[in-house]
PDB file of C-alpha atoms and ligand atoms in Angstrom:
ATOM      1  CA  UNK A   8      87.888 138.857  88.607  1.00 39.00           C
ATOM      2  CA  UNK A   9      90.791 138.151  91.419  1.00 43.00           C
ATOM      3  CA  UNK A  10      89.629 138.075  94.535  1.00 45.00           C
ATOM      4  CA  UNK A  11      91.994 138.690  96.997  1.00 44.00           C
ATOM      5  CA  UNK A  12      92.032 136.477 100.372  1.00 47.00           C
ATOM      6  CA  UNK A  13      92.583 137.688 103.650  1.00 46.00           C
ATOM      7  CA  UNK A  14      95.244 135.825 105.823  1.00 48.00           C
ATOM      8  CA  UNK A  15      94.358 137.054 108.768  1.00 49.00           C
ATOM      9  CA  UNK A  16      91.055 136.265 110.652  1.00 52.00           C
ATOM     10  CA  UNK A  17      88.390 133.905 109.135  1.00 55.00           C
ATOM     11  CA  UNK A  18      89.596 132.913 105.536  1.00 54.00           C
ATOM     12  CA  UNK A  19      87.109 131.320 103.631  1.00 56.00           C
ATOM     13  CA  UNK A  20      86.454 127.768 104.561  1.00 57.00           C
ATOM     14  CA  UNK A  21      87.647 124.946 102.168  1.00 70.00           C
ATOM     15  CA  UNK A  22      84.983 122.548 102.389  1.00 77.00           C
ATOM     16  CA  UNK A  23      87.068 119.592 101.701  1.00 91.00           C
ATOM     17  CA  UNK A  24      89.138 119.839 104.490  1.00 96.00           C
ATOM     18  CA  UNK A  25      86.776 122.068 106.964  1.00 97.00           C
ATOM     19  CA  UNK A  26      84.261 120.168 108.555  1.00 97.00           C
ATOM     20  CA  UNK A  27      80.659 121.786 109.227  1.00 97.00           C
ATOM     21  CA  UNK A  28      80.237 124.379 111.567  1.00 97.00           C
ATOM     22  CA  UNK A  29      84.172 125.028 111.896  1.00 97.00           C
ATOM     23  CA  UNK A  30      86.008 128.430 110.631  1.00 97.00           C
ATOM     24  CA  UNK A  31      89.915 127.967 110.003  1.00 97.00           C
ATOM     25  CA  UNK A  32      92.168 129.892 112.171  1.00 96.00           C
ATOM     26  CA  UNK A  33      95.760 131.113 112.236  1.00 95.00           C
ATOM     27  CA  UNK A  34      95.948 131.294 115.927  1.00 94.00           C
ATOM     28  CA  UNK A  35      96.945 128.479 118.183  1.00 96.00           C
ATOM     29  CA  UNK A  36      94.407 128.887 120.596  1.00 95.00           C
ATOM     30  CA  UNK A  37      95.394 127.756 124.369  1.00 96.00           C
ATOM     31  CA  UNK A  38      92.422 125.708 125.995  1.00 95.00           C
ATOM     32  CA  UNK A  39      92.532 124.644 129.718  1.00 95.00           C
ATOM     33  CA  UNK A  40      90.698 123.659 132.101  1.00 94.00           C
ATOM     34  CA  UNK A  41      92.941 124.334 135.142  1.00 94.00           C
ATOM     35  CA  UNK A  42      96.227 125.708 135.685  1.00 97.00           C
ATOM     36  CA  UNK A  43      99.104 124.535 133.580  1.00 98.00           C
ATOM     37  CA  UNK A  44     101.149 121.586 135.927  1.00 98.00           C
ATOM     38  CA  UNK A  45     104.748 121.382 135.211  1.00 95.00           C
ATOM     39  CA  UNK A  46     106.188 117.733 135.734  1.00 96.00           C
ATOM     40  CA  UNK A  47     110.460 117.234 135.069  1.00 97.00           C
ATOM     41  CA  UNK A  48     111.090 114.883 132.369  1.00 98.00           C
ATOM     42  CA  UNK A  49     113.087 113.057 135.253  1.00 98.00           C
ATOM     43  CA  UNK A  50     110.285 112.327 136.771  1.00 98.00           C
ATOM     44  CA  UNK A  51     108.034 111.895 133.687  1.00 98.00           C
ATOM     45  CA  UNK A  52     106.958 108.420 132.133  1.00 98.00           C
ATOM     46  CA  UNK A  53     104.264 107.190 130.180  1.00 99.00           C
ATOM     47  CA  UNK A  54     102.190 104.199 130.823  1.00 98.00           C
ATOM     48  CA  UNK A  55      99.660 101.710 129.290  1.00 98.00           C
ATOM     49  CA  UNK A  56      97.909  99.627 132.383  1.00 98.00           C
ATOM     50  CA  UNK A  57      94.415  98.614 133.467  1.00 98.00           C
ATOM     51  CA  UNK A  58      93.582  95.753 131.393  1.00 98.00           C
ATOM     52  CA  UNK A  59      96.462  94.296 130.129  1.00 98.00           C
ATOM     53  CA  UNK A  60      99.030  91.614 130.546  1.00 97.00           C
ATOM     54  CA  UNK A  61     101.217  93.914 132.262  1.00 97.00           C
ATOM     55  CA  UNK A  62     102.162  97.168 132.636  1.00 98.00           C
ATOM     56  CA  UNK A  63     104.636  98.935 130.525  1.00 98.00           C
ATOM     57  CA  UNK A  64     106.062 102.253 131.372  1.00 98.00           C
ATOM     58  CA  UNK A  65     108.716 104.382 129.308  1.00 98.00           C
ATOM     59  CA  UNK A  66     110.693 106.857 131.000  1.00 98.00           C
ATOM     60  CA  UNK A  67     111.809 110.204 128.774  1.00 98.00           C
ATOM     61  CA  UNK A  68     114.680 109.236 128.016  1.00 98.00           C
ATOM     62  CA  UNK A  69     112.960 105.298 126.721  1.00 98.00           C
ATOM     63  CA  UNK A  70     110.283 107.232 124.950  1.00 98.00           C
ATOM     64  CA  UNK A  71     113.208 109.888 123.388  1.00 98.00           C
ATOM     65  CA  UNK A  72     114.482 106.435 121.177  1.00 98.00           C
ATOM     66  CA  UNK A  73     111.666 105.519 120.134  1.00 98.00           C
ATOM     67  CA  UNK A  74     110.750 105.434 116.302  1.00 98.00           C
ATOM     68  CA  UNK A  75     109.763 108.746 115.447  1.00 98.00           C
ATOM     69  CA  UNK A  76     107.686 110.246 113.142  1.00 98.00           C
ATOM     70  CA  UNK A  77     107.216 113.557 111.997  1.00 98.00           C
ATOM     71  CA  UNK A  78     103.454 114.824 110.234  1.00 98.00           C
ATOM     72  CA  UNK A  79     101.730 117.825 109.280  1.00 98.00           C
ATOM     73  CA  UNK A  80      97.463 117.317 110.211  1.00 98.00           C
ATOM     74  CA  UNK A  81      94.417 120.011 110.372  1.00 98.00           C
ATOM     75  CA  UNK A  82      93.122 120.078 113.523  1.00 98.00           C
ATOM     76  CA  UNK A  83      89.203 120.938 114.478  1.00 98.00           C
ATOM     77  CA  UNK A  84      88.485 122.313 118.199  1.00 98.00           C
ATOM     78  CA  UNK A  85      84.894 121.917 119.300  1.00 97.00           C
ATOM     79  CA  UNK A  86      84.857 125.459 119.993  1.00 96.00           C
ATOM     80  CA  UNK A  87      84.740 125.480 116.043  1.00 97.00           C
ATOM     81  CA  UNK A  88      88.306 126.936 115.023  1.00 97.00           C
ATOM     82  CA  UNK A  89      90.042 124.613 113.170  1.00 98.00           C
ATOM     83  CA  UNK A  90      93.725 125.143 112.203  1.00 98.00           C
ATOM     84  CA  UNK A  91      95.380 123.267 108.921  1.00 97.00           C
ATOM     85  CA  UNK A  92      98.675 122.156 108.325  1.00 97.00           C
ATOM     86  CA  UNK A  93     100.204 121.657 111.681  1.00 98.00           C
ATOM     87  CA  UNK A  94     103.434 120.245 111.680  1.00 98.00           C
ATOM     88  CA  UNK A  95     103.752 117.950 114.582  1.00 98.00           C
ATOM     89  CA  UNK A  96     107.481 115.345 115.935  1.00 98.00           C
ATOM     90  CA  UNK A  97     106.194 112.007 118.089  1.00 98.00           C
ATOM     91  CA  UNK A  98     105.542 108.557 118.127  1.00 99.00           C
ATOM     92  CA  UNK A  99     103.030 106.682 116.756  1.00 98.00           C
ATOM     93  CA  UNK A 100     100.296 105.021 119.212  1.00 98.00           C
ATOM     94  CA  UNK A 101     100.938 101.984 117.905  1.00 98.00           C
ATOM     95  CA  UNK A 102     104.419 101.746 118.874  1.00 98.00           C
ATOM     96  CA  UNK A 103     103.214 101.722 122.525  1.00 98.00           C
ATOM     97  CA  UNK A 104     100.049  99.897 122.126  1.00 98.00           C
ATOM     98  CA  UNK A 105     102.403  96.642 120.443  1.00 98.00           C
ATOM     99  CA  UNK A 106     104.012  96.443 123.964  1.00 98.00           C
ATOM    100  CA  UNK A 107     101.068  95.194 125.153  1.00 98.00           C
ATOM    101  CA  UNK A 108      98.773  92.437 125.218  1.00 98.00           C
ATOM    102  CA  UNK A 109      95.451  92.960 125.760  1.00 98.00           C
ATOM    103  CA  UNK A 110      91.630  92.688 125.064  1.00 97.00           C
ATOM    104  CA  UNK A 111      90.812  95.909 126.120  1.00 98.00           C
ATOM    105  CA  UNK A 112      87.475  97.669 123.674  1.00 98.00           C
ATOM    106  CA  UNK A 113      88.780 101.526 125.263  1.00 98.00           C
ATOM    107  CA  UNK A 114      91.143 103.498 126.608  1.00 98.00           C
ATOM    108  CA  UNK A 115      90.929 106.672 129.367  1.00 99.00           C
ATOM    109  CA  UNK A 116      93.965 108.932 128.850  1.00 99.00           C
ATOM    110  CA  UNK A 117      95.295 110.619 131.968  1.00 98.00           C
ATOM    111  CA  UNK A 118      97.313 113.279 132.473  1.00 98.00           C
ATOM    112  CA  UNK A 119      99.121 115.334 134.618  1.00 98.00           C
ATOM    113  CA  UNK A 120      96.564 117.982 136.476  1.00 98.00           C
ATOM    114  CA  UNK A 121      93.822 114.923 136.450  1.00 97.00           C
ATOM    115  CA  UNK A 122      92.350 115.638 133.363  1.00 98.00           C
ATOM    116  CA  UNK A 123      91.108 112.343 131.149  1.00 98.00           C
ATOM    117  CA  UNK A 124      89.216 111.484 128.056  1.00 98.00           C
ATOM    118  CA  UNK A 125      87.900 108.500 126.498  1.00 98.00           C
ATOM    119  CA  UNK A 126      88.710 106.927 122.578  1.00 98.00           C
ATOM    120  CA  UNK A 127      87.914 103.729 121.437  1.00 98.00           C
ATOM    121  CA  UNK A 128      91.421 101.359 120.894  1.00 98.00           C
ATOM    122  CA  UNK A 129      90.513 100.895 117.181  1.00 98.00           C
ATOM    123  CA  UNK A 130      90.947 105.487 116.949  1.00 98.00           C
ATOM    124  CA  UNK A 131      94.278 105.109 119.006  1.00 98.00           C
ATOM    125  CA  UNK A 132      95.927 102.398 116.244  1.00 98.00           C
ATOM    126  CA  UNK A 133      96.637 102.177 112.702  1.00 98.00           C
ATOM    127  CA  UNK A 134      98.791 105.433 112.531  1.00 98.00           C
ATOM    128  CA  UNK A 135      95.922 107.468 113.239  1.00 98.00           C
ATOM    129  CA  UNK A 136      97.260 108.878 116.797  1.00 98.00           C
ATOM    130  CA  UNK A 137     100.404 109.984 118.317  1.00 99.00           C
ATOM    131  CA  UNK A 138     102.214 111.437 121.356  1.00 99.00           C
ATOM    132  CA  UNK A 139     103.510 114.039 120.049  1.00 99.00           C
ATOM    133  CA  UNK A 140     106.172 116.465 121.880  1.00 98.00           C
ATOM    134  CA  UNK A 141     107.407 118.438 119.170  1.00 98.00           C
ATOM    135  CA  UNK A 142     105.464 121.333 117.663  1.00 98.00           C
ATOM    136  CA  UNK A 143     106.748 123.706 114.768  1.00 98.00           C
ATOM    137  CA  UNK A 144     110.149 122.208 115.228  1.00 98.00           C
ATOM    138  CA  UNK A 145     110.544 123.121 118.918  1.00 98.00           C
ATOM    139  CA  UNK A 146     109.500 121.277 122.076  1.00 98.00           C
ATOM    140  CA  UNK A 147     105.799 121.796 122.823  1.00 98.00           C
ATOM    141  CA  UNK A 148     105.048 124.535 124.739  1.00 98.00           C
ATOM    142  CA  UNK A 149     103.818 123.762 128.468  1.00 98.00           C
ATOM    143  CA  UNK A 150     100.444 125.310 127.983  1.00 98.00           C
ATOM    144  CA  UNK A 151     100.042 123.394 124.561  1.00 98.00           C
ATOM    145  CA  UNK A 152     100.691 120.219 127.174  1.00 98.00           C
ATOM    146  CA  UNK A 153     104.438 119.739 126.708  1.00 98.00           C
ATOM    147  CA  UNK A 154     106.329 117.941 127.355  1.00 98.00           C
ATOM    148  CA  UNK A 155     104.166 115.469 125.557  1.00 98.00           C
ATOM    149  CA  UNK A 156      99.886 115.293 124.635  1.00 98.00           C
ATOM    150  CA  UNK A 157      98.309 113.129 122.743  1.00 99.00           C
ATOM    151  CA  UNK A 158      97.936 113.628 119.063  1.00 99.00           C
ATOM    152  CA  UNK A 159      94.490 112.311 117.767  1.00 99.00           C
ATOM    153  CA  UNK A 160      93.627 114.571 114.972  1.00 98.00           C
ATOM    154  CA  UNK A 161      90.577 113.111 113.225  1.00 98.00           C
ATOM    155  CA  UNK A 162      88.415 113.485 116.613  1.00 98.00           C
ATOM    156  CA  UNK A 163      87.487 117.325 118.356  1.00 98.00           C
ATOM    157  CA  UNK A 164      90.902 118.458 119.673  1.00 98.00           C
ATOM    158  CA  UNK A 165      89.490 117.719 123.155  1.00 98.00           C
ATOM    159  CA  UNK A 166      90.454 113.998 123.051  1.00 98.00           C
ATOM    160  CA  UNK A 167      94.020 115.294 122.724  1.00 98.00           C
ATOM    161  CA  UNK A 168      94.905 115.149 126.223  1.00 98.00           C
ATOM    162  CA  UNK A 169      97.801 118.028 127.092  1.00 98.00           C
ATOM    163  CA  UNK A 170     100.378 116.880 129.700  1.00 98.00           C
ATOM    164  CA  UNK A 171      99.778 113.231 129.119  1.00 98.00           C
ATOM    165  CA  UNK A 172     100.937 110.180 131.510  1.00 98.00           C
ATOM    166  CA  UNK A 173      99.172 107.069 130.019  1.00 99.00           C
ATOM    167  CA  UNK A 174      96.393 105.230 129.229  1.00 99.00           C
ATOM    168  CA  UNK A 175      93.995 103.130 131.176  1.00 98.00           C
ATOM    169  CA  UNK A 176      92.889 100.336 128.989  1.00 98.00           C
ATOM    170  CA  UNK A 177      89.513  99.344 129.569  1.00 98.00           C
ATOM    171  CA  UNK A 178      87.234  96.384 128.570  1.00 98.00           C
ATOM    172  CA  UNK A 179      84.024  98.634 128.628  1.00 98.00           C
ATOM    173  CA  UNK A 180      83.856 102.425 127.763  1.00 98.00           C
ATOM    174  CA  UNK A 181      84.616 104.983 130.401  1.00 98.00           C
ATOM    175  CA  UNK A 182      83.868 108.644 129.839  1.00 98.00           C
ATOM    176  CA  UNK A 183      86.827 111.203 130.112  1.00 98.00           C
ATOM    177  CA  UNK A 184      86.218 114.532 132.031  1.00 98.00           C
ATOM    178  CA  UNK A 185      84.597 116.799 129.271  1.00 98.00           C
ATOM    179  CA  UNK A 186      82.205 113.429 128.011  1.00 98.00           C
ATOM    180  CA  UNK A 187      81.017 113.677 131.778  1.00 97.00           C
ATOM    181  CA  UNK A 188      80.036 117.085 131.135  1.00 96.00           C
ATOM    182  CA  UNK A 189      78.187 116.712 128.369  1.00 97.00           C
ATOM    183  CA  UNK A 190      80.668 116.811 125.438  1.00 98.00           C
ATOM    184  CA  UNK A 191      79.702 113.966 122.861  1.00 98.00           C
ATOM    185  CA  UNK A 192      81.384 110.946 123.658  1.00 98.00           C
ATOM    186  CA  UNK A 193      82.988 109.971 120.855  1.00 98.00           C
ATOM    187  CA  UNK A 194      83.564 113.948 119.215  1.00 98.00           C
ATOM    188  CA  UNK A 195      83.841 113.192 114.827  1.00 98.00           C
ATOM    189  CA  UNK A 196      84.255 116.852 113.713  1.00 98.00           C
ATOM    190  CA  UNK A 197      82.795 115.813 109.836  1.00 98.00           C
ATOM    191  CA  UNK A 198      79.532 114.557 112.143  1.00 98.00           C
ATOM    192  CA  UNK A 199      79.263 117.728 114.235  1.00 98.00           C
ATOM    193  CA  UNK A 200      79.383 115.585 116.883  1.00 98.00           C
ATOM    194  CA  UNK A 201      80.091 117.902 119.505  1.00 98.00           C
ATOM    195  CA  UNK A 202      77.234 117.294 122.409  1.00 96.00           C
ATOM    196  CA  UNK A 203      75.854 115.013 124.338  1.00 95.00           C
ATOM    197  CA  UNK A 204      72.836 114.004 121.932  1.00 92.00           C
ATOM    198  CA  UNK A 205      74.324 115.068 118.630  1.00 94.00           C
TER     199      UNK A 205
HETATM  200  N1  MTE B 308      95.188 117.873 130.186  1.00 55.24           N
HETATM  201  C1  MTE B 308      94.329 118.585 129.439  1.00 55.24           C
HETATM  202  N2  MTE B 308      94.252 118.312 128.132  1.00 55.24           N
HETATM  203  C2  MTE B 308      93.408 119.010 127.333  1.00 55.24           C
HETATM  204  C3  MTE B 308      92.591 120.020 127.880  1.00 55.24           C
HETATM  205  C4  MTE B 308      92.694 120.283 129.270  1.00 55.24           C
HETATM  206  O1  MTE B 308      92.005 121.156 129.830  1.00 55.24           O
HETATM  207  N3  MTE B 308      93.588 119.547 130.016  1.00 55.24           N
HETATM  208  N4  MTE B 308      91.709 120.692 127.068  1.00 55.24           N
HETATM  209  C5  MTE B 308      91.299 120.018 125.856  1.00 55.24           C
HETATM  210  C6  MTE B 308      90.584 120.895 124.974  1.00 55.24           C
HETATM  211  S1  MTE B 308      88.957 121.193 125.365  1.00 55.24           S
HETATM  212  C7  MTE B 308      91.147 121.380 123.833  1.00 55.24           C
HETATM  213  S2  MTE B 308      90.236 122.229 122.708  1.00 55.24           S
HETATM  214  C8  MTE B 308      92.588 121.204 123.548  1.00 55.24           C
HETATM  215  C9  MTE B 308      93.250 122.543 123.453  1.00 55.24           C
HETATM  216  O2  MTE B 308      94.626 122.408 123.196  1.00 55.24           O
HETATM  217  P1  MTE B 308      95.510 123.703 123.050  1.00 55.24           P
HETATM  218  O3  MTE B 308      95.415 124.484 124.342  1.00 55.24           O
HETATM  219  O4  MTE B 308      96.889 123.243 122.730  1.00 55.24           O
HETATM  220  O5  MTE B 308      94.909 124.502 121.914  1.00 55.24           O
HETATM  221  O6  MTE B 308      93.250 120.464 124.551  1.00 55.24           O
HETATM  222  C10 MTE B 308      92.497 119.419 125.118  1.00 55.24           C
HETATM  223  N5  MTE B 308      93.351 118.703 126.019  1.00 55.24           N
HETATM  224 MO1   MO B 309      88.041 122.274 123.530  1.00 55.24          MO
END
């Protein structure tokens, strides 16, 4: 018999792609912990520092001719929605992390508004994270963190830092603001890891 499947609210969950605990969603929800900050792209860069060789900045306009890439990835929020198939324009981690020479185990992303969270180097390479600026074809939205977050899809949406300035590289972990609080410190959706102790 044909069942026929909502497409609004909670669909039914396909396990392959919807990790435990998680319910898929059409919304875009808007998380924040404080008040949306707007920077000018004039006066935007991004930065990789702390433990490195040296610095490396790219203004907006350096980071607009960059190699680009464009990718459609599910995404899992702690606050279990997860949303598939979002089609996201940025450039790859990698790209920035090559500028670099380094040692470094970690990195703390910071962003504009002082919020920062912690992934290990090894999640940030390999074409597994971005910073992304692009979102449905258009620009990111401010309170999605344009003009540019990071994009690291296979952890909790948390470690995708809206409003992004840079990385701290760091030869021993460092937790971000939500780890502090007790969010897990690493955040795997497929482990439930979403607490301190899971
Ligand atoms: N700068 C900054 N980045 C952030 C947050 C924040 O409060 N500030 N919240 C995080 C959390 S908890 C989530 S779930 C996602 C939410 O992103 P969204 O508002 O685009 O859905 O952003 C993450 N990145
Ligand atoms: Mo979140």
């Amino acid at each position: 018999m044909a069942v026929t499947r909502g497409f609004s609210g909670r669909r039914p969950a396909d396990s392959s792609r919807v990790p435990p605990g998680q319910y898929v969603t059409r919304d875009f929800p808007v998380l924040s912990a404080g008040p949306t900050p707007f920077t000018r792209l004039e006066d935007w860069d991004f930065t990789v520092r702390g433990s490195v060789d040296s610095p490396a900045s790219w203004s907006w306009a350096e980071f607009q001719a960059l190699p680009r890439e464009k990718f459609t990835v599910d995404i899992h929020c702690v606050t279990k929605w997860t949303k598939l198939d979002m089609p996201w324009s940025g450039v790859s981690l990698d790209t920035f992390l090559d500028a670099v020479a380094t040692t470094a185990t970690h990195a703390l992303a910071f962003s504009d508004g002082g919020y920062t969270t912690n992934v290990p180097l090894a999640d940030l390479r390999g074409g597994k994270a971005w910073i992304v600026d692009e979102y449905d074809g258009k620009p990111l939205d401010p309170e999605h963190g344009g003009p540019a977050r990071l994009l690291v899809p296979h952890l909790y949406f948390w470690k995708s830092a809206k409003w992004i300035r840079g990385l701290e590289l760091l030869t021993e972990d460092q937790p971000g603001f939500w780890e502090r609080y007790g969010y897990h410190n690493y955040g795997d959706p497929w482990k439930e890891q979403r607490y301190y102790g899971d």
